[in-house]
Short mmCIF file of C-alpha atoms and ligand atoms in Angstrom, two decimals:
data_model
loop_
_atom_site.label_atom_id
_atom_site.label_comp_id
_atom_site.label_asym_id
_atom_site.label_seq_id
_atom_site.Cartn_x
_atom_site.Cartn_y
_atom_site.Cartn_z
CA UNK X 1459 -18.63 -29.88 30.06
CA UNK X 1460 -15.18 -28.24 29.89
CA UNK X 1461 -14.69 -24.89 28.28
CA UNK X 1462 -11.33 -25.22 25.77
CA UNK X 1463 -9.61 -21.70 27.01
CA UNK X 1464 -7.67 -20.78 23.55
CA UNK X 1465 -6.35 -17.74 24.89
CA UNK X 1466 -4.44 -19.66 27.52
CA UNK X 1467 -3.63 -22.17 24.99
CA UNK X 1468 -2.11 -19.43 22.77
CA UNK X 1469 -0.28 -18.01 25.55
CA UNK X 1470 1.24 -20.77 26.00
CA UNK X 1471 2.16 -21.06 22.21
CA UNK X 1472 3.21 -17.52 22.13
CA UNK X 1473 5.79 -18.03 25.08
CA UNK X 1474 7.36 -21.44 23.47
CA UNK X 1475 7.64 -19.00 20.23
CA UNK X 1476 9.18 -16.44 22.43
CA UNK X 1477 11.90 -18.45 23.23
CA UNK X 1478 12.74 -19.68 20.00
CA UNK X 1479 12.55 -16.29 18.62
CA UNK X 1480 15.33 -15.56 21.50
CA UNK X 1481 17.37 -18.64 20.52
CA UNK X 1482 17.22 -17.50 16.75
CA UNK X 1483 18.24 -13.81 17.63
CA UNK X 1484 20.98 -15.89 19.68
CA UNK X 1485 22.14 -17.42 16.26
CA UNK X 1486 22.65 -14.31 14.44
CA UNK X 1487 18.63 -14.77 13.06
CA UNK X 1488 16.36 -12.08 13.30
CA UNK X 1489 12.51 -12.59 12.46
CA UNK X 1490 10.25 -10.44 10.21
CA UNK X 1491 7.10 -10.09 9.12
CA UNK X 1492 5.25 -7.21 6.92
CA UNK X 1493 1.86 -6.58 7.00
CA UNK X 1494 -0.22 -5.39 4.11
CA UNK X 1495 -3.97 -3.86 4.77
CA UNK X 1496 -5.97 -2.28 2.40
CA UNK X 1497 -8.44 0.43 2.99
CA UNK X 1498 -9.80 0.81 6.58
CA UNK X 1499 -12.13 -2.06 7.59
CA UNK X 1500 -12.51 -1.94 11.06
CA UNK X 1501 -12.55 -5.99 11.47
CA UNK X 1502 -9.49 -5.80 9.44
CA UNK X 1503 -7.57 -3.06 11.97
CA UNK X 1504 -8.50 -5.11 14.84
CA UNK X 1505 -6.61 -8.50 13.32
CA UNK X 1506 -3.83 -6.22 11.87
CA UNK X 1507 -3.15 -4.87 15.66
CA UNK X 1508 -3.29 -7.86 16.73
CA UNK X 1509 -1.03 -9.34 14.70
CA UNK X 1510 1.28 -6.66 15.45
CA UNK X 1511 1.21 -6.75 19.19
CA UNK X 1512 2.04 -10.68 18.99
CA UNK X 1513 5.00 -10.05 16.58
CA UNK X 1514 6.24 -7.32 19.32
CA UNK X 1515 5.34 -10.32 22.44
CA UNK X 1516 7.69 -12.51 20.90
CA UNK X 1517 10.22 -10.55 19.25
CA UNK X 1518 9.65 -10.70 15.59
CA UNK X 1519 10.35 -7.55 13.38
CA UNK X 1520 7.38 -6.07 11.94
CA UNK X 1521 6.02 -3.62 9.18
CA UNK X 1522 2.94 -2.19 8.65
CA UNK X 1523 1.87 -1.34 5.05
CA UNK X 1524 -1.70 0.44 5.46
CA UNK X 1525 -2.32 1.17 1.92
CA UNK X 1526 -5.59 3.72 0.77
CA UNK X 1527 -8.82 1.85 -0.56
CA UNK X 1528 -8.10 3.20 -3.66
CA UNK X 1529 -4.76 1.41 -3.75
CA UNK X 1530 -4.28 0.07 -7.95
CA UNK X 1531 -3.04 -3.73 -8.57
CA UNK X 1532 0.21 -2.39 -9.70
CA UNK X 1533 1.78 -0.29 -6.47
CA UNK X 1534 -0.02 -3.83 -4.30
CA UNK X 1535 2.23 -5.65 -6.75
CA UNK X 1536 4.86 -3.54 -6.70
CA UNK X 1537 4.99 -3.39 -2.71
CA UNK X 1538 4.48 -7.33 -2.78
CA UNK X 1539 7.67 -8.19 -5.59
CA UNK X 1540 9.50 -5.72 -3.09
CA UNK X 1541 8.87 -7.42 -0.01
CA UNK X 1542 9.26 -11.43 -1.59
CA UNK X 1543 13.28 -9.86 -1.86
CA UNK X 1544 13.99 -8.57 1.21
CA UNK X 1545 16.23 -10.68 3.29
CA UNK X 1546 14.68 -9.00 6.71
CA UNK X 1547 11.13 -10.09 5.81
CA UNK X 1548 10.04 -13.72 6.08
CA UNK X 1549 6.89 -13.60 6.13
CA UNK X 1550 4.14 -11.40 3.93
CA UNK X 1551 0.87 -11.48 5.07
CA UNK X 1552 -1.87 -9.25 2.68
CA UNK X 1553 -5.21 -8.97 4.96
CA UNK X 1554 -8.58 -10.02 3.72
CA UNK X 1555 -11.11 -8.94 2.20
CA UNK X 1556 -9.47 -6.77 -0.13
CA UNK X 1557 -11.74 -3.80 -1.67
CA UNK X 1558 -13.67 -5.14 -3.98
CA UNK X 1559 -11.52 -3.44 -7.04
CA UNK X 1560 -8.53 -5.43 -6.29
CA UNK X 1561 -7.90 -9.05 -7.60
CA UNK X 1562 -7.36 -10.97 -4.52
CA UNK X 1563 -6.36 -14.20 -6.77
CA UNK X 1564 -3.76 -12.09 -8.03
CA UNK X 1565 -2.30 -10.81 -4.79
CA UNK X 1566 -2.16 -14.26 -3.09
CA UNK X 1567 -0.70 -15.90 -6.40
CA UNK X 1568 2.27 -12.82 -6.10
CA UNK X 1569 3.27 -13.55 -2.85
CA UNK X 1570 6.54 -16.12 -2.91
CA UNK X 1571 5.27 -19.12 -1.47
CA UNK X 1572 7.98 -19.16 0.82
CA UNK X 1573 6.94 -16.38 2.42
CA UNK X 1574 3.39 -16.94 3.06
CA UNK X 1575 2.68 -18.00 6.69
CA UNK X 1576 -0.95 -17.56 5.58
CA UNK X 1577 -0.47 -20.51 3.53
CA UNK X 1578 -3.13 -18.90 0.92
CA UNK X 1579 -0.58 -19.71 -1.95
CA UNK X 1580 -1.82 -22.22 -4.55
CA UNK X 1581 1.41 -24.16 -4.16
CA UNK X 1582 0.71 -24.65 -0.21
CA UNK X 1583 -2.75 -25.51 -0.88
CA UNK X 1584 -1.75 -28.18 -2.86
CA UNK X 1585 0.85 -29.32 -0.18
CA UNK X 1586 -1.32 -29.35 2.60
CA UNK X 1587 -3.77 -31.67 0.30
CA UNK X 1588 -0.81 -33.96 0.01
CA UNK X 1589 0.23 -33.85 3.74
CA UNK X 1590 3.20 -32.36 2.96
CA UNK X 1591 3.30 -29.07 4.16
CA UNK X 1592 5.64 -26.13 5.33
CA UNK X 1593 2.99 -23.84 6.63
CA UNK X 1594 -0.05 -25.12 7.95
CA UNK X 1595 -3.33 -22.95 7.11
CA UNK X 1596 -3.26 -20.51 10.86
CA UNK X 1597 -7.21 -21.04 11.63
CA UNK X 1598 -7.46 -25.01 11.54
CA UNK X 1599 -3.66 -25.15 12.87
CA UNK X 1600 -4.88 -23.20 15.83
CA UNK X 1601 -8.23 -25.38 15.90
CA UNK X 1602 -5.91 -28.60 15.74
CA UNK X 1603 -4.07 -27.01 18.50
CA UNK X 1604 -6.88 -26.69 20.48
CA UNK X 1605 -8.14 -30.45 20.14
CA UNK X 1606 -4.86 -31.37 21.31
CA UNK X 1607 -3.62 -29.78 24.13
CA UNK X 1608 -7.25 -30.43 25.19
CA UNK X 1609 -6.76 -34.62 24.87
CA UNK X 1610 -9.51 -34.89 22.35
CA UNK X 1611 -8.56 -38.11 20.24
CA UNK X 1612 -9.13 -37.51 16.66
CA UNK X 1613 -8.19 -40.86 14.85
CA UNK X 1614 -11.14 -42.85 13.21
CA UNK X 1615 -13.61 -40.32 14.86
CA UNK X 1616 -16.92 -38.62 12.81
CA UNK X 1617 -15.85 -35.11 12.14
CA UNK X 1618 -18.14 -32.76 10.68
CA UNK X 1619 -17.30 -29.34 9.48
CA UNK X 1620 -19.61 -26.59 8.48
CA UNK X 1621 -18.23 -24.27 6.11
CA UNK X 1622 -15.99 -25.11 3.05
CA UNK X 1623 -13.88 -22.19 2.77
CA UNK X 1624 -10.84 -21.51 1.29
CA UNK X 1625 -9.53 -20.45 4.35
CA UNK X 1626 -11.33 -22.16 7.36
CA UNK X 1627 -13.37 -25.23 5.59
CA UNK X 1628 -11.78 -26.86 3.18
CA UNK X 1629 -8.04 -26.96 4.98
CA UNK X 1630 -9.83 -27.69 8.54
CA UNK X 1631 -11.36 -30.94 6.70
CA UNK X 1632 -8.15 -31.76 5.01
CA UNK X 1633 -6.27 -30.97 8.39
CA UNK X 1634 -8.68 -33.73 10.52
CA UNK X 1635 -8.39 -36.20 7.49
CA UNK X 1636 -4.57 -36.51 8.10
CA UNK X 1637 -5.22 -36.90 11.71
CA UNK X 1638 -7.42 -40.27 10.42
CA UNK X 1639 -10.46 -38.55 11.29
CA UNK X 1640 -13.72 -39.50 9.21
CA UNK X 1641 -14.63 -36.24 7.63
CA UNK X 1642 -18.14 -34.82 6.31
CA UNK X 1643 -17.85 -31.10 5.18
CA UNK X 1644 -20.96 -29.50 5.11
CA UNK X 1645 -22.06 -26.04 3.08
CA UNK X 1646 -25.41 -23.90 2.55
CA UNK X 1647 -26.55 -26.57 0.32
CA UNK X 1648 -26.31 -29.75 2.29
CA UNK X 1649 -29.79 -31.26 2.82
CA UNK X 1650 -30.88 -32.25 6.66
CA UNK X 1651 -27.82 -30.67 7.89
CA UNK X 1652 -28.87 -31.35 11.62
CA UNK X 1653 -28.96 -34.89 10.57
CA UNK X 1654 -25.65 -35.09 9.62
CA UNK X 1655 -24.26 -32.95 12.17
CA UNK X 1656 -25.67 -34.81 14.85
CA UNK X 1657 -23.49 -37.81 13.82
CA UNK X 1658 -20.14 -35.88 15.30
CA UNK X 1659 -17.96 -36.24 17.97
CA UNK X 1660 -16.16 -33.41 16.72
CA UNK X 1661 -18.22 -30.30 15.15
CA UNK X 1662 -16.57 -27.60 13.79
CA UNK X 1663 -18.44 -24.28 12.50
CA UNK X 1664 -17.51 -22.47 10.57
CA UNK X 1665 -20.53 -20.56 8.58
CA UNK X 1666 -20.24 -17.07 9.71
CA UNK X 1667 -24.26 -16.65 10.93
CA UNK X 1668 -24.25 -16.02 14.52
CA UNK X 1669 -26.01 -18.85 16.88
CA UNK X 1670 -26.12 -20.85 13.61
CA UNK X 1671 -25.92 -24.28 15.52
CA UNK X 1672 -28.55 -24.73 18.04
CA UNK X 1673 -28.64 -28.27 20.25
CA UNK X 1674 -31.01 -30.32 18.07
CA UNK X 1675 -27.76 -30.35 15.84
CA UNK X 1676 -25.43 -31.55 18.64
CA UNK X 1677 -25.13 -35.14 19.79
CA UNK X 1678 -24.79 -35.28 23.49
CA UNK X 1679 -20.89 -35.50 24.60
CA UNK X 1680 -19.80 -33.91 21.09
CA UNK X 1681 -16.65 -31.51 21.22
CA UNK X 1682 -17.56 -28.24 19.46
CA UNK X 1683 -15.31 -26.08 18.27
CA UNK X 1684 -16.61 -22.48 16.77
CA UNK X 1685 -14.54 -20.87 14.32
CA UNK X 1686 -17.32 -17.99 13.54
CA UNK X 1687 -16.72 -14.45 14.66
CA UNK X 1688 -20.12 -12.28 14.26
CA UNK X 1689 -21.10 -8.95 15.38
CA UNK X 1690 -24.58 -8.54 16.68
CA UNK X 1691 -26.58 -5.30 16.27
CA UNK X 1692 -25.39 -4.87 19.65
CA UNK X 1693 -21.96 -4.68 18.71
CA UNK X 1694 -21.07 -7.84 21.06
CA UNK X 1695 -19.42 -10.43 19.63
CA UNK X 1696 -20.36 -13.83 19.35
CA UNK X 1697 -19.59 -17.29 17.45
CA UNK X 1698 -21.63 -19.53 15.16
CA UNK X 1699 -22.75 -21.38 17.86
CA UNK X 1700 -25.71 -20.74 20.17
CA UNK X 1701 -23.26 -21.08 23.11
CA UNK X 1702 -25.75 -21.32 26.57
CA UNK X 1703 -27.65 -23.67 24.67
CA UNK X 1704 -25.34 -26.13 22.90
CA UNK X 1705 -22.39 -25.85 25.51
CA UNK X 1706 -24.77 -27.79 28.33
CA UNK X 1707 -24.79 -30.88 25.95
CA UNK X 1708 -21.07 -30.55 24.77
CA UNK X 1709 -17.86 -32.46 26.68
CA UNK X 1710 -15.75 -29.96 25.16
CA UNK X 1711 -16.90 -26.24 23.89
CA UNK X 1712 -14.44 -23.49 22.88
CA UNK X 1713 -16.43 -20.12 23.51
CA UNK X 1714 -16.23 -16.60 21.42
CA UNK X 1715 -14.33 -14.33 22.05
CA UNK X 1716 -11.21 -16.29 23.85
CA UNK X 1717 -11.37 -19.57 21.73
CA UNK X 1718 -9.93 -20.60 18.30
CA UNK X 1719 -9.77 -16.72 17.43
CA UNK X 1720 -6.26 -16.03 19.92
CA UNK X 1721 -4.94 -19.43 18.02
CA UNK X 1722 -4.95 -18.06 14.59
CA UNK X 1723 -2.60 -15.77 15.80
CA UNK X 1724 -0.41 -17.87 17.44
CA UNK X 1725 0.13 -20.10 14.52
CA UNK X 1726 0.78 -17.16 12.42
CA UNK X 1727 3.53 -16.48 14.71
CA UNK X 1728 4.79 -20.42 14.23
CA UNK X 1729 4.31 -19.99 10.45
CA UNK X 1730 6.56 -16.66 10.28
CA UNK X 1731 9.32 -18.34 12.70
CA UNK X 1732 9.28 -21.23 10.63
CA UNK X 1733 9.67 -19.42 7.86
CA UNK X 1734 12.52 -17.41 9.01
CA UNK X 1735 14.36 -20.93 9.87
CA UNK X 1736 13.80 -22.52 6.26
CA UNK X 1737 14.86 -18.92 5.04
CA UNK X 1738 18.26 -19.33 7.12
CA UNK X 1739 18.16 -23.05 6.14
CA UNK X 1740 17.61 -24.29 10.00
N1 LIG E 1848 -9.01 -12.46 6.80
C1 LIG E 1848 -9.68 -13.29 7.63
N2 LIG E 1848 -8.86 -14.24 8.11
C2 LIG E 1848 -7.64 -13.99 7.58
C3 LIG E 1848 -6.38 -14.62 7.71
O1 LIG E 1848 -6.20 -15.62 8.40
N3 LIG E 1848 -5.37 -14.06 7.01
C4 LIG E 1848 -5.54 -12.97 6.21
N4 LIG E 1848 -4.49 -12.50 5.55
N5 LIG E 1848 -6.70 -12.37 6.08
C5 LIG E 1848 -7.74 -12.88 6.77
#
């Protein structure tokens, strides 16, 4: 069993991005992102920082926009319409979950799909489900990543994800199809989902329970990839999958913290350079 590190992975990522950031700056092209959060979930601060520290890693420009909870749909708007025509910003990011009186539809629909290296935006949705994308969605970019630079062969395999998100799910499926993988997606409702997820040579999770997947629902030599962050009552984190248990009959694992979580962040960084070079028409 071999533990997929994605925090070396993504430092890796981060340094190539480093130098192309330097290159760019070279060329008379600066980077920028801006940063929207809403209200003050902790979870939220934590990826916000993040995201900040890697922007200052590699060079990129940021802003922070920490808005109150009580923020209205108008000054979002306004701050988003704002952003989409500055030259110095490429990339517009609006963290999730938003409080619960804000229309999130409406906020991801606002943001120019040019600009969005979260590649939320209806219109790359829809290119991603043709193949034929700018951005690629930053969780199962960082996940394909991973599979990758770890040798795992993808074509014609059994793929099974768990979870059918917007975010993670559904563009991790669509993500493996183009790589000629055989894809099941699995959800809450699927009936005798050990069954089917005992089929894969590649299992991806991404439910959200912690320990979810347990080794009856891993065939021996599977790679498993675990996209889950949890927090247990303890306040340590941990993934979707039961990780001492599962990772013994695994050929590839990545654990939590220090696997697919660091690579969301790196490809956020590749989706705001890239934007910045479309932007400058590189
Ligand atoms: N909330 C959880 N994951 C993400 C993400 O990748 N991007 C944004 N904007 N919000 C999130």
């Amino acid at each position: 069993m071999k533990i997929i590190d994605g925090k070396a992975i993504s430092a890796k990522t981060k340094e190539e991005l480093r130098l192309e950031v330097a290159a760019l700056k070279e060329k008379g092209v600066s980077v920028g992102l801006a940063v929207i959060i809403v209200g003050d979930d902790p979870a939220s601060r934590v990826y916000v920082n993040n995201k900040k520290k890697a922007c200052e890693l590699l060079g990129i420009y940021s802003e922070e926009y920490a808005l109150p909870a009580d923020t209205n749909m108008e000054s979002l708007l306004g701050l988003i319409e704002e952003l989409n025509t500055r030259k110095d910003i490429n990339g517009i990011l609006c963290q999730l979950p938003l409080p619960r009186h804000l229309d999130e539809k409406a906020v991801i629909n606002a943001i120019s799909p040019e600009k969005d290296v979260d590649a939320f935006h209806p219109v790359n949705v829809g290119k991603i489900m043709i193949g034929d994308f700018d951005f690629l969605p930053c969780t199962p970019a960082g996940v394909m990543r991973l599979l990758d630079e770890s040798g795992v062969e993808i074509e014609g395999k059994n793929c099974v994800v768990i979870g059918r998100s917007n975010i993670v799910g559904k563009p991790m499926s669509m993500l493996l199809l183009h790589r000629n993988a055989t894809v099941t997606i699995c959800h809450s409702r699927t009936r005798n989902l050990s069954e089917v997820t005992s089929k894969a040579d590649i299992l991806v999770a991404a439910v959200g329970k912690a320990n979810f997947v347990t080794p009856d629902m891993v065939k021996e030599g599977a790679v498993v990839i675990d996209v889950g962050i949890n927090r247990l009552p303890s306040g340590k984190l941990c993934g979707d999958v039961d990780f001492d248990n599962v990772s013994e009959k695994c050929s590839f694992i990545t654990p939590v913290p220090g696997g697919a979580g660091p690579m969301t962040i790196a490809m956020l960084m590749a989706n705001t350079v890239t934007a910045a070079k479309k932007q400058n028409n590189l």
